[in-house]
Coordinates of N, CA, C and O in Angstrom, one line a residue:
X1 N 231.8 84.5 87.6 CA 230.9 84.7 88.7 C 230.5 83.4 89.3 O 230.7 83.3 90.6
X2 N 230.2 82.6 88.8 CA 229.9 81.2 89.3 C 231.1 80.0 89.8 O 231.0 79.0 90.5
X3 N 232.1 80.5 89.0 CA 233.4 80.0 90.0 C 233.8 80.4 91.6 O 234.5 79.9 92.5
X4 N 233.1 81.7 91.5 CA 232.9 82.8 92.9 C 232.2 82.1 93.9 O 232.5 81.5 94.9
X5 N 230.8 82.4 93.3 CA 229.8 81.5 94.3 C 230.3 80.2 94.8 O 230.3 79.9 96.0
X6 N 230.7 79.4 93.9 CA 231.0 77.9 94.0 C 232.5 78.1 95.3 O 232.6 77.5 96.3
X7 N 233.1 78.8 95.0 CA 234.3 79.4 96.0 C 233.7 79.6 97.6 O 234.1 78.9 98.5
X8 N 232.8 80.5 97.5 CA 232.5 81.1 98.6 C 231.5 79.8 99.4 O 231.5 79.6 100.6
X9 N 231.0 79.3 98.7 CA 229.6 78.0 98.7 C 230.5 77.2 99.9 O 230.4 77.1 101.1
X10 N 231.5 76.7 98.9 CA 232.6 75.7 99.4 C 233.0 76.3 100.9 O 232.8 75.5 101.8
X11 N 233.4 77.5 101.2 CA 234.6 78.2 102.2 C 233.6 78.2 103.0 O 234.0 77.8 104.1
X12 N 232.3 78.6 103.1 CA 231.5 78.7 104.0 C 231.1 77.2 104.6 O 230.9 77.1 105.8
X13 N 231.0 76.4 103.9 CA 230.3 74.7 104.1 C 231.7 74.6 105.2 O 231.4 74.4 106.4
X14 N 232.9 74.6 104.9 CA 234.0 74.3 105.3 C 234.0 75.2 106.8 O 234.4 74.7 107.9
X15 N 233.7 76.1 106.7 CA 233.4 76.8 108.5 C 232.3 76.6 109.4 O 232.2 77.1 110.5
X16 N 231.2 75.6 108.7 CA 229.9 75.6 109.3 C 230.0 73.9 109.8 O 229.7 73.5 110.9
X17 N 230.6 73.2 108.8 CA 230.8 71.9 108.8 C 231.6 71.8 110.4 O 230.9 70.9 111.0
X18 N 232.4 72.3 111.2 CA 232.2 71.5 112.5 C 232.0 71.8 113.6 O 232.4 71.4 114.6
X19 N 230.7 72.9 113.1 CA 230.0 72.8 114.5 C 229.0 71.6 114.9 O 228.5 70.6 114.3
X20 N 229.0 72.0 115.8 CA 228.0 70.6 116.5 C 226.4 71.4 116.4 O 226.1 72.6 116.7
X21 N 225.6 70.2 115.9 CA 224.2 71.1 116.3 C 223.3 71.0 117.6 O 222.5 71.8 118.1
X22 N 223.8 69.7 117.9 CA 223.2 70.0 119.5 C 224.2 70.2 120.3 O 225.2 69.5 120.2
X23 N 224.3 71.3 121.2 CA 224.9 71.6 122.2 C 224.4 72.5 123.2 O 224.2 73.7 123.1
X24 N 224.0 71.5 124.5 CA 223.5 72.4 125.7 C 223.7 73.7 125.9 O 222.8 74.6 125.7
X25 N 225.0 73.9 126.4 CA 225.5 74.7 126.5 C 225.6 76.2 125.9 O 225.9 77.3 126.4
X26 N 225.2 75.5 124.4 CA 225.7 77.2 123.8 C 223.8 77.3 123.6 O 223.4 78.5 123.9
X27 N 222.9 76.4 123.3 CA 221.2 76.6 122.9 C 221.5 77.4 124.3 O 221.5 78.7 124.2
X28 N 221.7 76.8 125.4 CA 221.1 77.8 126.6 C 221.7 79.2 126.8 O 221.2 80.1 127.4
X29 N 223.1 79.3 126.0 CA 223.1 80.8 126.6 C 223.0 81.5 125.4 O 223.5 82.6 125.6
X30 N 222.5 81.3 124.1 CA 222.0 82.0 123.5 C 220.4 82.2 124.1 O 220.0 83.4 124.1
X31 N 219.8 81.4 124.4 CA 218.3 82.1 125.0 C 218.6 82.7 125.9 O 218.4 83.9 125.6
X32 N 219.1 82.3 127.2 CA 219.7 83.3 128.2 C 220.2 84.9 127.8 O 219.9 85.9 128.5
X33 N 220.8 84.9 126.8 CA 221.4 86.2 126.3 C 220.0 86.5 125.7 O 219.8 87.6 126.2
X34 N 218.9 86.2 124.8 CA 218.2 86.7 124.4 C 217.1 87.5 125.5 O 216.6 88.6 125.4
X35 N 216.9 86.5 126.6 CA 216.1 87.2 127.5 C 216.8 88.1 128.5 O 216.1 88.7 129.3
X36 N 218.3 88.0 128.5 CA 218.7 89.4 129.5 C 218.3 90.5 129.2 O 217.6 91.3 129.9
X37 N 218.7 90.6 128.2 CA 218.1 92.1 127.9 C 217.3 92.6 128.8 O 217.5 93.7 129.4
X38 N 216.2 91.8 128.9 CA 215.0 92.3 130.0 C 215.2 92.2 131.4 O 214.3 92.5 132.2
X39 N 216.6 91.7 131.9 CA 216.5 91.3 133.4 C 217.4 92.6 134.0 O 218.4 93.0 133.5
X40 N 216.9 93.2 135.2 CA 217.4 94.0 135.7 C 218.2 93.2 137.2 O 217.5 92.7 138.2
X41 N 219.8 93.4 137.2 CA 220.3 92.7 137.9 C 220.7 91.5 137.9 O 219.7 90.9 137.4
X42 N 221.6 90.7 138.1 CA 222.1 89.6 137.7 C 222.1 88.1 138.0 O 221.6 87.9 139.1
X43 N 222.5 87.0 137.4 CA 222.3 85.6 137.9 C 223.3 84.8 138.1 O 223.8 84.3 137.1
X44 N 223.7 84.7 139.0 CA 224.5 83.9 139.6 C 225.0 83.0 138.6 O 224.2 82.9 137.7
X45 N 226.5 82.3 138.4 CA 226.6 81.1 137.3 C 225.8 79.7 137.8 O 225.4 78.9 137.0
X46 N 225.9 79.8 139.4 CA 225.5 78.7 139.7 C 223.8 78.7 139.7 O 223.4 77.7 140.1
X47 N 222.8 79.6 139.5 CA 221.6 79.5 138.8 C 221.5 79.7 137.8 O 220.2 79.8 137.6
X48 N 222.2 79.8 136.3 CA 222.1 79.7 135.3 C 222.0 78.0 135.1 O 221.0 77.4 134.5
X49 N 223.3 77.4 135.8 CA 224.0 76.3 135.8 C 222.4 75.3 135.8 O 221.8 74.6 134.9
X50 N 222.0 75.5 137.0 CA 221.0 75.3 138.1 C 219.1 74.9 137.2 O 218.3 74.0 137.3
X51 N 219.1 76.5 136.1 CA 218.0 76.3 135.2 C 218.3 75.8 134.0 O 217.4 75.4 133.3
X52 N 219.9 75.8 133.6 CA 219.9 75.1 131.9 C 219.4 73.7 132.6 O 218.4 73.1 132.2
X53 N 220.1 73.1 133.8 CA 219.5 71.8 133.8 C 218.2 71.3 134.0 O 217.8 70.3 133.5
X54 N 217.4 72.2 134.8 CA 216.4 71.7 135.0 C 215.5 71.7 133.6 O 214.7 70.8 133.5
X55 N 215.7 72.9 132.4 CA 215.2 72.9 131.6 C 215.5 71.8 130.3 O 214.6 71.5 129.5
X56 N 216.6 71.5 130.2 CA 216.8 70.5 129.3 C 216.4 68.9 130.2 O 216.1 67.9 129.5
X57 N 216.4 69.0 131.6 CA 215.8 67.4 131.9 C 214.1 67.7 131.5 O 213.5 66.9 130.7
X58 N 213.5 68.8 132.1 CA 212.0 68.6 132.0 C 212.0 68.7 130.4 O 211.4 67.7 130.1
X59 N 212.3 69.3 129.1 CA 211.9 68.8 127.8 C 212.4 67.6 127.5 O 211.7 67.0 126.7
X60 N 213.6 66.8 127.9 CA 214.1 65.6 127.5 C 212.4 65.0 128.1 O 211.7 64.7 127.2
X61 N 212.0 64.9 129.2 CA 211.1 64.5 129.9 C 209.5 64.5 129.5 O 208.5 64.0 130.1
X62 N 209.6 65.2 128.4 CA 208.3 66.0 127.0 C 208.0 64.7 126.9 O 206.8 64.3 127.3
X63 N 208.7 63.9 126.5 CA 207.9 62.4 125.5 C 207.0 61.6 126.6 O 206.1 60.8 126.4
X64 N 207.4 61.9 127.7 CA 206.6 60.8 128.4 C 205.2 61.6 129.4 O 204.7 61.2 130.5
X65 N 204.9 63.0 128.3 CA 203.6 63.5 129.1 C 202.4 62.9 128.1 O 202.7 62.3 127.1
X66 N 201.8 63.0 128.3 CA 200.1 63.0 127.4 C 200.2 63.6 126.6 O 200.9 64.6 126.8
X67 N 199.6 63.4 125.3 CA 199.8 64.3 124.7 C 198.6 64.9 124.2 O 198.0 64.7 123.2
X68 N 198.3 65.7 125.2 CA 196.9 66.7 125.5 C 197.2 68.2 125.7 O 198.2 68.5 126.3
X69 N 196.6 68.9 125.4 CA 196.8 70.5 125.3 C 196.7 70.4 127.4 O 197.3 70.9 128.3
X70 N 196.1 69.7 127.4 CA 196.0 70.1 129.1 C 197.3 70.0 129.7 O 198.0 70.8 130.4
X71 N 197.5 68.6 129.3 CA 199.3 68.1 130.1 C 200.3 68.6 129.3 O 201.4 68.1 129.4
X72 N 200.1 69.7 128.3 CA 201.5 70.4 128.0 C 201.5 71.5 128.6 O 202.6 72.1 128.7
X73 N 200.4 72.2 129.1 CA 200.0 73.3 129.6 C 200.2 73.3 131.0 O 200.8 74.2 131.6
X74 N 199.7 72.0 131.8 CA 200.3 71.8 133.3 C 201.9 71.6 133.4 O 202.5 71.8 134.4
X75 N 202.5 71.1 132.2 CA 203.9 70.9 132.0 C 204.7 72.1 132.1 O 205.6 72.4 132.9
X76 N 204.1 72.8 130.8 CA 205.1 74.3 130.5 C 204.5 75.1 132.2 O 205.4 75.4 133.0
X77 N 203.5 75.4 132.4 CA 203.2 76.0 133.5 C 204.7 75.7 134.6 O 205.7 76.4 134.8
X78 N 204.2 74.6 134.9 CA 205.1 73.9 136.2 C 206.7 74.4 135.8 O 207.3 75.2 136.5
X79 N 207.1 74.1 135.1 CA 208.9 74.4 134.4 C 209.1 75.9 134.3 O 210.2 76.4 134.5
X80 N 207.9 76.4 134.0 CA 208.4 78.1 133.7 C 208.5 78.7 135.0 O 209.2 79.8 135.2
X81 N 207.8 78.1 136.1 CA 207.1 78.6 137.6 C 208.4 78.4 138.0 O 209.0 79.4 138.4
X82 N 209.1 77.2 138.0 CA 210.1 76.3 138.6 C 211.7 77.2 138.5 O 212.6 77.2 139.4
X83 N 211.7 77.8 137.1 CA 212.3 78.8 136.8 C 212.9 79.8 137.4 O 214.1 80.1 137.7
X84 N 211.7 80.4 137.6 CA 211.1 81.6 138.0 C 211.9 81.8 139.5 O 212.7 82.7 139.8
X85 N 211.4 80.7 140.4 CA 212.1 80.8 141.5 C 213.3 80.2 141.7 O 213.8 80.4 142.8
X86 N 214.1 79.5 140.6 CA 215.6 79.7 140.9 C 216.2 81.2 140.7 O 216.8 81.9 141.5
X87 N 215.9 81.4 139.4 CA 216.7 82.9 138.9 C 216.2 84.1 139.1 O 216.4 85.0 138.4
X88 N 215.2 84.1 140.3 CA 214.7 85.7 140.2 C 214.0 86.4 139.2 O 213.9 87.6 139.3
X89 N 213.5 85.4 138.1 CA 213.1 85.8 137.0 C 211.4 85.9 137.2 O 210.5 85.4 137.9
X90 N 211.4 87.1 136.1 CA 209.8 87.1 136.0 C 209.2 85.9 135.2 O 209.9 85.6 134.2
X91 N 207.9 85.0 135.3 CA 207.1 84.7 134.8 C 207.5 84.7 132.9 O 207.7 83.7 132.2
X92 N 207.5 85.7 132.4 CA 207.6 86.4 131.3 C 209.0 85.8 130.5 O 209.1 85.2 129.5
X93 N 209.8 86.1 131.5 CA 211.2 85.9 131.5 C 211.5 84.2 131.2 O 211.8 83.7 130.1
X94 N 211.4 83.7 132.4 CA 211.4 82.3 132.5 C 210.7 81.4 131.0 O 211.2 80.5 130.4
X95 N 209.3 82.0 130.7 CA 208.5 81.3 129.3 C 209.3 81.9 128.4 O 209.0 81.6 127.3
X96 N 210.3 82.7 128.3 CA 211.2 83.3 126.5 C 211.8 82.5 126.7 O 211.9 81.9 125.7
X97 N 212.7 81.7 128.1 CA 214.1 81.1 127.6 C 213.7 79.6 127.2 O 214.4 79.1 126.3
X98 N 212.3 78.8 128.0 CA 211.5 77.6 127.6 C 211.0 78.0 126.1 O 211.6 77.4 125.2
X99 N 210.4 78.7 125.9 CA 210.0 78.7 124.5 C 211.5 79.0 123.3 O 211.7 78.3 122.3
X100 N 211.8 79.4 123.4 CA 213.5 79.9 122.3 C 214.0 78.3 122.5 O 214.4 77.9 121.4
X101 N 214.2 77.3 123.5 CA 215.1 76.1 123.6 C 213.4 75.1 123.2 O 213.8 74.0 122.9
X102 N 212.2 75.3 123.2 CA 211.6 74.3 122.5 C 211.6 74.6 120.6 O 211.2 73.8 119.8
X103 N 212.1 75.6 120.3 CA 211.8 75.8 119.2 C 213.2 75.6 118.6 O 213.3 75.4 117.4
X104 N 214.5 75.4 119.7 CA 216.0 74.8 119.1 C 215.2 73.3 118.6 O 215.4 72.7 117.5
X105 N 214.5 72.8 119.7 CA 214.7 71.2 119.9 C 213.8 70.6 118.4 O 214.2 69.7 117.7
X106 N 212.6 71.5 118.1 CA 212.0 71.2 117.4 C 212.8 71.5 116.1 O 212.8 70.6 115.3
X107 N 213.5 72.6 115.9 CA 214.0 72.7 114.2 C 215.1 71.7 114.7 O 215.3 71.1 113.6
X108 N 215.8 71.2 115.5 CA 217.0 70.3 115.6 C 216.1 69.2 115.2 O 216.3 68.7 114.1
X109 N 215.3 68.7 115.8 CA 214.7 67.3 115.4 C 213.9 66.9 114.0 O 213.4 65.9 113.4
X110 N 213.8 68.3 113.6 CA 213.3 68.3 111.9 C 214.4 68.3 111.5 O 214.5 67.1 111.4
X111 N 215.1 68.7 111.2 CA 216.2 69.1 110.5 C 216.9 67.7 110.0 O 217.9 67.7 109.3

């Protein structure tokens, strides 16, 4: 049994071993895919394209706010709004895909 585990332990390390853990690309369209669900009608590639960037420059952009409940709140406000009016998204919408990629950045930077 424990030659098993030790088998499977190994086979699995050996399939997980090269992924990359930061990658733009796939953090955003896994949130994106989490929040379609809720979107009725569709988004262009070139505003997907359009909000992964703006959302990964405004959190790269995190370290140099205050670090005050006020100025993370005028922060997240402003980026989810900013959103909102590229993709046609609701309010709602726009804070799942910011919140799902602050919570990549944070377990990535613990980790």
């Amino acid at each position: 049994m424990n030659k098993q585990i030790k088998e499977l332990t190994i086979k699995f390390a050996d399939e997980v071993n090269p992924l990359e853990p930061f990658n733009e690309k796939n953090w955003f369209r896994d949130a994106y895919q989490t929040m379609q669900r809720t979107k009725k009608g569709g988004t262009s590639k070139e505003q997907k394209e359009e909000i992964r960037n703006l959302v990964f420059t405004e959190i790269k952009k995190m370290k140099n706010i205050e670090a005050t409940q006020e100025c993370f709140d005028k922060w997240f406000y402003d980026v989810v709004n900013n959103i909102s009016k590229i993709g046609q998204l609701t309010f709602g919408q726009s804070q799942k895909i910011v919140n799902i990629l602050l919570k990549y950045f944070y377990c990535y930077y613990h980790s």
